[in-house]
Structures are given as C-alpha cells and as structure tokens.
Short mmCIF file of C-alpha atoms and ligand atoms in Angstrom, two decimals:
data_model
loop_
_atom_site.label_atom_id
_atom_site.label_comp_id
_atom_site.label_asym_id
_atom_site.label_seq_id
_atom_site.Cartn_x
_atom_site.Cartn_y
_atom_site.Cartn_z
CA MET A 1 -45.54 -1.17 33.88
CA LYS A 2 -49.30 -0.99 33.32
CA VAL A 3 -50.49 1.72 30.96
CA ALA A 4 -53.91 3.17 31.80
CA LEU A 5 -55.68 5.23 29.14
CA ILE A 6 -58.11 7.67 30.73
CA GLY A 7 -60.87 8.36 28.19
CA GLY A 8 -59.39 5.39 26.33
CA THR A 9 -62.66 4.87 24.45
CA GLY A 10 -62.06 7.75 22.04
CA ASP A 11 -60.08 7.82 18.80
CA GLN A 12 -56.70 8.61 20.34
CA GLY A 13 -57.13 6.24 23.28
CA LEU A 14 -58.12 3.38 20.98
CA GLY A 15 -55.19 4.06 18.65
CA LEU A 16 -52.60 4.20 21.43
CA ALA A 17 -54.11 1.15 23.16
CA LEU A 18 -53.91 -0.87 19.94
CA ARG A 19 -50.25 -0.04 19.51
CA PHE A 20 -49.30 -0.67 23.15
CA VAL A 21 -51.22 -3.97 23.29
CA LYS A 22 -49.58 -5.05 20.04
CA ALA A 23 -46.19 -4.25 21.60
CA GLY A 24 -46.96 -6.53 24.56
CA GLU A 25 -47.71 -3.85 27.17
CA LYS A 26 -50.28 -4.31 29.94
CA VAL A 27 -53.07 -1.90 29.00
CA ILE A 28 -56.19 -0.69 30.82
CA ILE A 29 -58.97 1.11 28.95
CA GLY A 30 -60.56 3.66 31.26
CA SER A 31 -63.92 5.34 30.79
CA ARG A 32 -66.65 7.12 32.71
CA ASP A 33 -68.79 4.16 31.65
CA ILE A 34 -67.39 0.67 32.16
CA LYS A 35 -69.62 -0.72 29.37
CA LYS A 36 -68.02 1.71 26.93
CA ALA A 37 -64.56 0.61 28.09
CA GLU A 38 -65.57 -3.04 27.57
CA ASN A 39 -66.76 -2.22 24.05
CA THR A 40 -63.37 -0.68 23.26
CA VAL A 41 -61.62 -3.76 24.64
CA ASN A 42 -63.78 -5.90 22.33
CA THR A 43 -62.93 -3.65 19.38
CA ILE A 44 -59.23 -4.18 20.09
CA LYS A 45 -59.73 -7.94 20.49
CA ASN A 46 -61.40 -8.02 17.07
CA MET A 47 -58.41 -6.24 15.51
CA LEU A 48 -55.57 -8.17 17.18
CA LYS A 49 -54.78 -11.81 17.93
CA ASP A 50 -56.20 -13.36 21.15
CA GLU A 51 -52.75 -14.02 22.56
CA GLU A 52 -51.81 -10.36 22.09
CA CYS A 53 -54.77 -9.25 24.24
CA ARG A 54 -54.06 -11.30 27.37
CA ASN A 55 -53.07 -8.20 29.37
CA LEU A 56 -55.88 -5.91 28.25
CA SER A 57 -58.70 -4.87 30.58
CA ALA A 58 -61.58 -2.39 30.95
CA MET A 59 -62.16 -0.25 34.05
CA SER A 60 -63.71 2.98 35.24
CA ASN A 61 -61.37 5.97 34.86
CA GLU A 62 -60.85 5.99 38.65
CA ASP A 63 -59.93 2.28 38.85
CA ALA A 64 -57.70 2.60 35.78
CA ALA A 65 -55.84 5.52 37.40
CA ALA A 66 -55.46 3.56 40.64
CA GLU A 67 -54.23 0.44 38.86
CA GLY A 68 -51.95 1.97 36.19
CA ASP A 69 -48.29 2.95 36.53
CA ILE A 70 -48.22 5.21 33.48
CA ILE A 71 -51.49 7.11 33.16
CA VAL A 72 -52.27 8.60 29.74
CA LEU A 73 -54.99 11.25 29.47
CA THR A 74 -56.81 11.14 26.12
CA VAL A 75 -59.84 13.40 26.53
CA PRO A 76 -60.85 16.65 24.80
CA LEU A 77 -59.79 19.96 26.35
CA GLN A 78 -63.21 20.63 27.86
CA ALA A 79 -62.98 17.34 29.80
CA GLN A 80 -59.36 17.73 30.95
CA ILE A 81 -59.78 19.34 34.37
CA ALA A 82 -63.13 17.67 35.07
CA THR A 83 -61.49 14.27 34.48
CA LEU A 84 -58.45 15.17 36.60
CA LYS A 85 -60.76 16.01 39.51
CA PHE A 86 -62.07 12.43 39.50
CA ILE A 87 -58.68 10.73 39.34
CA GLU A 88 -56.20 13.10 41.05
CA LYS A 89 -56.18 11.19 44.33
CA PHE A 90 -54.81 8.13 42.53
CA LEU A 91 -51.91 9.93 40.84
CA ASP A 92 -49.31 10.19 43.62
CA GLY A 93 -46.06 8.51 42.59
CA LYS A 94 -47.27 7.99 39.01
CA ILE A 95 -46.18 9.08 35.59
CA PHE A 96 -48.98 11.15 34.07
CA VAL A 97 -48.91 11.69 30.31
CA ASP A 98 -51.12 14.42 28.87
CA ALA A 99 -52.04 14.12 25.17
CA THR A 100 -54.59 16.94 25.31
CA VAL A 101 -54.45 19.53 22.53
CA PRO A 102 -56.31 22.80 23.12
CA LEU A 103 -58.26 22.91 19.87
CA GLU A 104 -60.90 25.53 19.22
CA SER A 105 -63.29 22.69 18.28
CA SER A 106 -63.48 21.88 22.02
CA LEU A 107 -65.28 25.22 22.37
CA GLY A 108 -67.46 24.95 19.28
CA GLY A 109 -64.89 26.44 16.89
CA LYS A 110 -62.47 25.09 14.28
CA PRO A 111 -60.14 22.08 14.84
CA THR A 112 -57.50 23.97 12.84
CA ARG A 113 -57.15 26.66 15.51
CA TYR A 114 -55.26 26.49 18.81
CA VAL A 115 -56.85 27.93 21.92
CA ASP A 116 -54.35 29.92 24.00
CA LEU A 117 -54.49 28.92 27.64
CA CYS A 118 -53.27 31.17 30.45
CA HIS A 119 -51.06 28.28 31.67
CA GLY A 120 -49.22 28.22 28.30
CA SER A 121 -50.31 24.71 27.30
CA ALA A 122 -52.72 21.95 28.24
CA ALA A 123 -49.88 19.95 29.81
CA GLU A 124 -48.79 22.89 31.94
CA ARG A 125 -52.40 23.32 33.03
CA THR A 126 -52.34 19.71 34.21
CA ALA A 127 -49.02 20.24 36.02
CA GLU A 128 -50.47 23.29 37.76
CA PHE A 129 -53.58 21.32 38.75
CA LEU A 130 -51.46 18.49 40.18
CA LYS A 131 -48.97 20.82 41.91
CA GLY A 132 -48.20 19.53 45.38
CA ARG A 133 -48.73 15.91 44.37
CA ASN A 134 -45.83 13.62 43.65
CA THR A 135 -46.89 13.16 40.03
CA ASN A 136 -44.51 13.37 37.07
CA VAL A 137 -46.34 15.19 34.28
CA ILE A 138 -45.24 14.52 30.70
CA SER A 139 -46.53 15.96 27.44
CA ALA A 140 -46.59 13.36 24.63
CA PHE A 141 -48.61 11.84 21.77
CA ASN A 142 -50.11 15.24 20.86
CA ASN A 143 -49.00 15.17 17.22
CA ILE A 144 -49.64 11.51 16.31
CA SER A 145 -52.92 11.07 14.47
CA SER A 146 -55.33 8.39 15.60
CA ALA A 147 -55.79 7.44 11.92
CA SER A 148 -52.12 6.39 11.77
CA LEU A 149 -52.33 4.57 15.08
CA VAL A 150 -55.39 2.47 14.20
CA ASN A 151 -53.90 1.46 10.85
CA ILE A 152 -52.14 -1.38 12.67
CA ASN A 153 -50.74 -3.11 9.61
CA GLU A 154 -48.51 -0.12 8.84
CA ASP A 155 -45.76 1.62 10.78
CA VAL A 156 -46.57 5.04 12.21
CA ASN A 157 -44.37 7.32 10.14
CA CYS A 158 -43.72 10.20 12.53
CA ASP A 159 -41.88 11.34 15.64
CA CYS A 160 -43.31 11.69 19.13
CA LEU A 161 -42.26 15.02 20.65
CA ILE A 162 -41.99 14.66 24.42
CA SER A 163 -41.45 17.29 27.08
CA SER A 164 -41.30 17.16 30.87
CA ASP A 165 -39.49 18.57 33.89
CA HIS A 166 -38.97 15.01 35.20
CA GLU A 167 -36.05 13.43 33.35
CA ASP A 168 -36.42 9.81 34.53
CA ALA A 169 -40.16 9.74 33.90
CA LYS A 170 -39.61 11.33 30.49
CA LYS A 171 -37.20 8.51 29.59
CA GLU A 172 -39.85 5.92 30.57
CA VAL A 173 -42.41 7.58 28.31
CA MET A 174 -39.86 7.82 25.48
CA LYS A 175 -39.35 4.05 25.78
CA LEU A 176 -43.12 3.55 25.70
CA ALA A 177 -43.53 5.80 22.63
CA GLU A 178 -40.84 3.85 20.77
CA LYS A 179 -42.86 0.66 21.27
CA ILE A 180 -45.11 2.10 18.54
CA SER A 181 -43.63 0.70 15.38
CA GLY A 182 -42.10 3.47 13.25
CA VAL A 183 -42.16 6.14 15.95
CA ARG A 184 -39.01 7.88 17.19
CA ALA A 185 -39.28 9.61 20.55
CA ILE A 186 -37.68 13.07 20.64
CA ASP A 187 -36.65 14.60 23.97
CA CYS A 188 -37.96 18.14 23.61
CA GLY A 189 -36.76 19.39 26.98
CA PRO A 190 -38.84 20.95 29.76
CA LEU A 191 -42.63 20.83 30.02
CA GLU A 192 -42.95 24.48 28.97
CA ASN A 193 -42.06 23.38 25.43
CA ALA A 194 -45.46 21.67 25.31
CA ARG A 195 -46.81 25.10 24.37
CA ILE A 196 -44.88 24.80 21.09
CA ILE A 197 -45.53 21.08 20.52
CA GLU A 198 -49.30 21.26 21.07
CA LYS A 199 -49.54 24.08 18.49
CA ILE A 200 -48.23 21.75 15.76
CA THR A 201 -51.39 19.62 15.91
CA PRO A 202 -53.87 22.16 14.49
CA LEU A 203 -51.36 22.74 11.67
CA LEU A 204 -51.30 18.99 10.94
CA ILE A 205 -55.11 18.93 10.98
CA ASN A 206 -55.04 21.81 8.49
CA LEU A 207 -52.67 19.83 6.26
CA ASN A 208 -54.95 16.77 6.52
CA ILE A 209 -57.92 18.83 5.35
CA ARG A 210 -56.04 20.60 2.55
CA ASN A 211 -54.59 17.35 1.22
CA LYS A 212 -57.63 15.12 1.90
CA ILE A 213 -55.58 12.78 4.10
CA LYS A 214 -55.83 11.77 7.76
CA ASN A 215 -52.28 10.95 8.78
CA ALA A 216 -50.10 14.05 8.49
CA GLY A 217 -47.26 13.81 11.01
CA ILE A 218 -43.97 15.44 11.91
CA ARG A 219 -40.35 14.23 11.64
CA ILE A 220 -37.37 16.10 13.09
CA THR A 221 -34.21 15.82 10.97
CA GLY A 222 -30.57 16.33 11.84
CA LEU A 223 -30.60 14.43 15.13
CA SER A 224 -28.47 11.33 15.49
CA PHE A 225 -30.13 8.19 16.84
CA GLU A 226 -27.82 5.35 17.85
N1 LIG Z 301 -57.83 12.02 17.63
C1 LIG Z 301 -56.58 12.32 17.26
O1 LIG Z 301 -56.13 12.01 16.14
C2 LIG Z 301 -55.67 13.07 18.23
C3 LIG Z 301 -54.33 13.25 17.89
C4 LIG Z 301 -53.48 13.90 18.80
C5 LIG Z 301 -53.99 14.39 19.99
N2 LIG Z 301 -55.30 14.21 20.29
C6 LIG Z 301 -55.82 14.73 21.55
O2 LIG Z 301 -56.16 13.62 22.36
C7 LIG Z 301 -57.34 13.95 23.13
C8 LIG Z 301 -58.40 12.88 22.82
O3 LIG Z 301 -58.76 12.95 21.46
P1 LIG Z 301 -59.92 12.02 20.89
O4 LIG Z 301 -60.04 12.35 19.46
O5 LIG Z 301 -59.68 10.62 21.30
O6 LIG Z 301 -61.18 12.61 21.69
P2 LIG Z 301 -62.66 12.08 21.78
O7 LIG Z 301 -62.81 10.83 20.98
O8 LIG Z 301 -63.58 13.22 21.47
O9 LIG Z 301 -62.84 11.77 23.35
C9 LIG Z 301 -62.07 10.81 24.02
C10 LIG Z 301 -62.82 10.35 25.23
O10 LIG Z 301 -62.91 11.39 26.20
C11 LIG Z 301 -64.06 11.18 27.00
N3 LIG Z 301 -64.85 12.43 27.02
C12 LIG Z 301 -65.36 13.09 25.97
N4 LIG Z 301 -66.05 14.18 26.38
C13 LIG Z 301 -65.95 14.19 27.74
C14 LIG Z 301 -66.45 15.05 28.76
N5 LIG Z 301 -67.15 16.15 28.46
N6 LIG Z 301 -66.14 14.76 30.05
C15 LIG Z 301 -65.40 13.67 30.35
N7 LIG Z 301 -64.91 12.79 29.42
C16 LIG Z 301 -65.18 13.07 28.13
C17 LIG Z 301 -64.88 10.09 26.36
O11 LIG Z 301 -64.65 8.90 27.12
P3 LIG Z 301 -65.81 8.18 27.98
O12 LIG Z 301 -67.13 8.65 27.46
O13 LIG Z 301 -65.56 6.73 27.68
O14 LIG Z 301 -65.55 8.55 29.38
C18 LIG Z 301 -64.28 9.97 24.99
O15 LIG Z 301 -64.39 8.68 24.43
C19 LIG Z 301 -57.77 15.35 22.72
O16 LIG Z 301 -57.31 16.29 23.65
C20 LIG Z 301 -57.11 15.55 21.37
O17 LIG Z 301 -56.83 16.91 21.09
C21 LIG Z 301 -56.15 13.57 19.43
#
C-alpha cells in the first residue's frame, strides 16, 4: 500500500509522513508545488536514516492521488473542497482519509473554537462531495498533534479515533495508524461520529495553550486490546 499525503508539506503531513516512513511504509508527499514537496522529502531525509527513506517520493497533489492507495488529506478547512476538486478524479477505488478539523482559525478566528458545518463534520463534507464515486472515506488522525508526530525519538502517547461507514477500509486505516509507535487505533463506528471526534481537537489545543505544551492527546480507557 502506498500512502499519499495531500498537502503533505504542512505540519500534520510532515509528522504523519515521518512516522509512516519510519515504519517502512511507501510514502508520497503531495503538494500544489512540487518544489515544496521535494523540500519536505529532504526534511524527512535529514531526520531519518537513508535506508528508511528508500520508498519516499515527492509529487504534485494530483500525481500523489493517482499513485497512492491510501490517500490522506492534510490541509486546512478552507482548502478542503478546493483540493478535492483537483484530485477527485483519481479517487475511485481508493481509501480516502480526512484529517481536516474545522477550526475557526481557518476563517480568521480562534484555533480553540470549532466551526459547525452543515454536513456535521469535515469528513462528512468530504463524503458528500465524493458521493457517487467508489471512494471509502475515513476520518482519522484529527486528534494527534503534529508536535508529537515530529518528535520521532519518542512514542506518540495517544489514541487515534477512527470512524467510517466502510468497515474493511476502516480496518486498513486502523492498521496504518498503529504503525505509529505508541498509538492505539480505536474503532469509533460510523463516519457520522467524526462530528464528535473532530470537536475534541480544539479542546486539546485549548489544553496545550493553558498548560504551555504542544502535545495534548486523548486516550480511551476501559477497552480491551488483545
Ligand atoms: N497541525 C496539527 O497538529 C494537526 C493536528 C490534527 C489535525 N490537524 C488538521 O490537519 C490539517 C492540516 O493541518 P496543518 O497544520 O498541517 O496545516 P497547514 O500546515 O496550515 O497546511 C497544510 C498544507 O495544506 C496546503 N494548503 C494550505 N493552504 C491551502 C490552500 N488555501 N489551498 C490549498 N492547499 C493549501 C499547503 O500545502 P502546499 O502549499 O504544499 O500545497 C500546506 O502545506 C488541518 O485540517 C488541521 O486541522 C492538524
């Protein structure tokens, strides 16, 4: 499976790419600007060993979407639909993971406030946009801070809450999430639960600010993991 990060040049894309590359996955950094994608690839190469980066490449967002098997969208809310318009024709038969969080900062407001969308959540907005295509939309990686992800010498001490209406695709993404050292993937049921999961992120940002930290995360207790 090749993992393509659309908007992979930002904080979250870089963090996820680092972890997936470190875990031995084939990773493509996508960008609107291939030079920017190449710079991110070089950043990753400077942080990891050469032999770990053999399956890492830089592409335009469109080529990354065409080439990848699991496509992960890591762009701000205001870029979500605009980016989907460029890549939608490459998404048939693919697993599409949306990490978008509707933060008010996308609209010039506070990062500690959620923006209510008429679709219920950013992931449901994506699913609505891709309706009619054979694309399995998953919501994941919304609550994992990029600061934890880029700190590659330490485990990421939090859970990844994952929701989707496509059970097999959800299992694939759960396996991918658990490649991030320290992360447990939690099956949070249907995609409509993304409207609850995405709302946790502004709370975590609030906790980061109040406690002068950058890596607040969430763990679910009481579940048994064998
Ligand atoms: N950062 C975190 O800790 C974190 C944690 C959980 C969830 N998230 C969510 O993950 C998503 C990405 O977060 P981020 O912090 O990585 O965002 P970011 O750094 O602001 O942006 C990521 C990338 O999106 C592309 N982009 C930005 N503005 C765009 C526009 N107007 N049109 C098209 N593409 C645009 C850029 O890629 P190119 O210029 O290379 O095309 C940029 O490098 C957000 O929805 C955020 O809420 C972030």
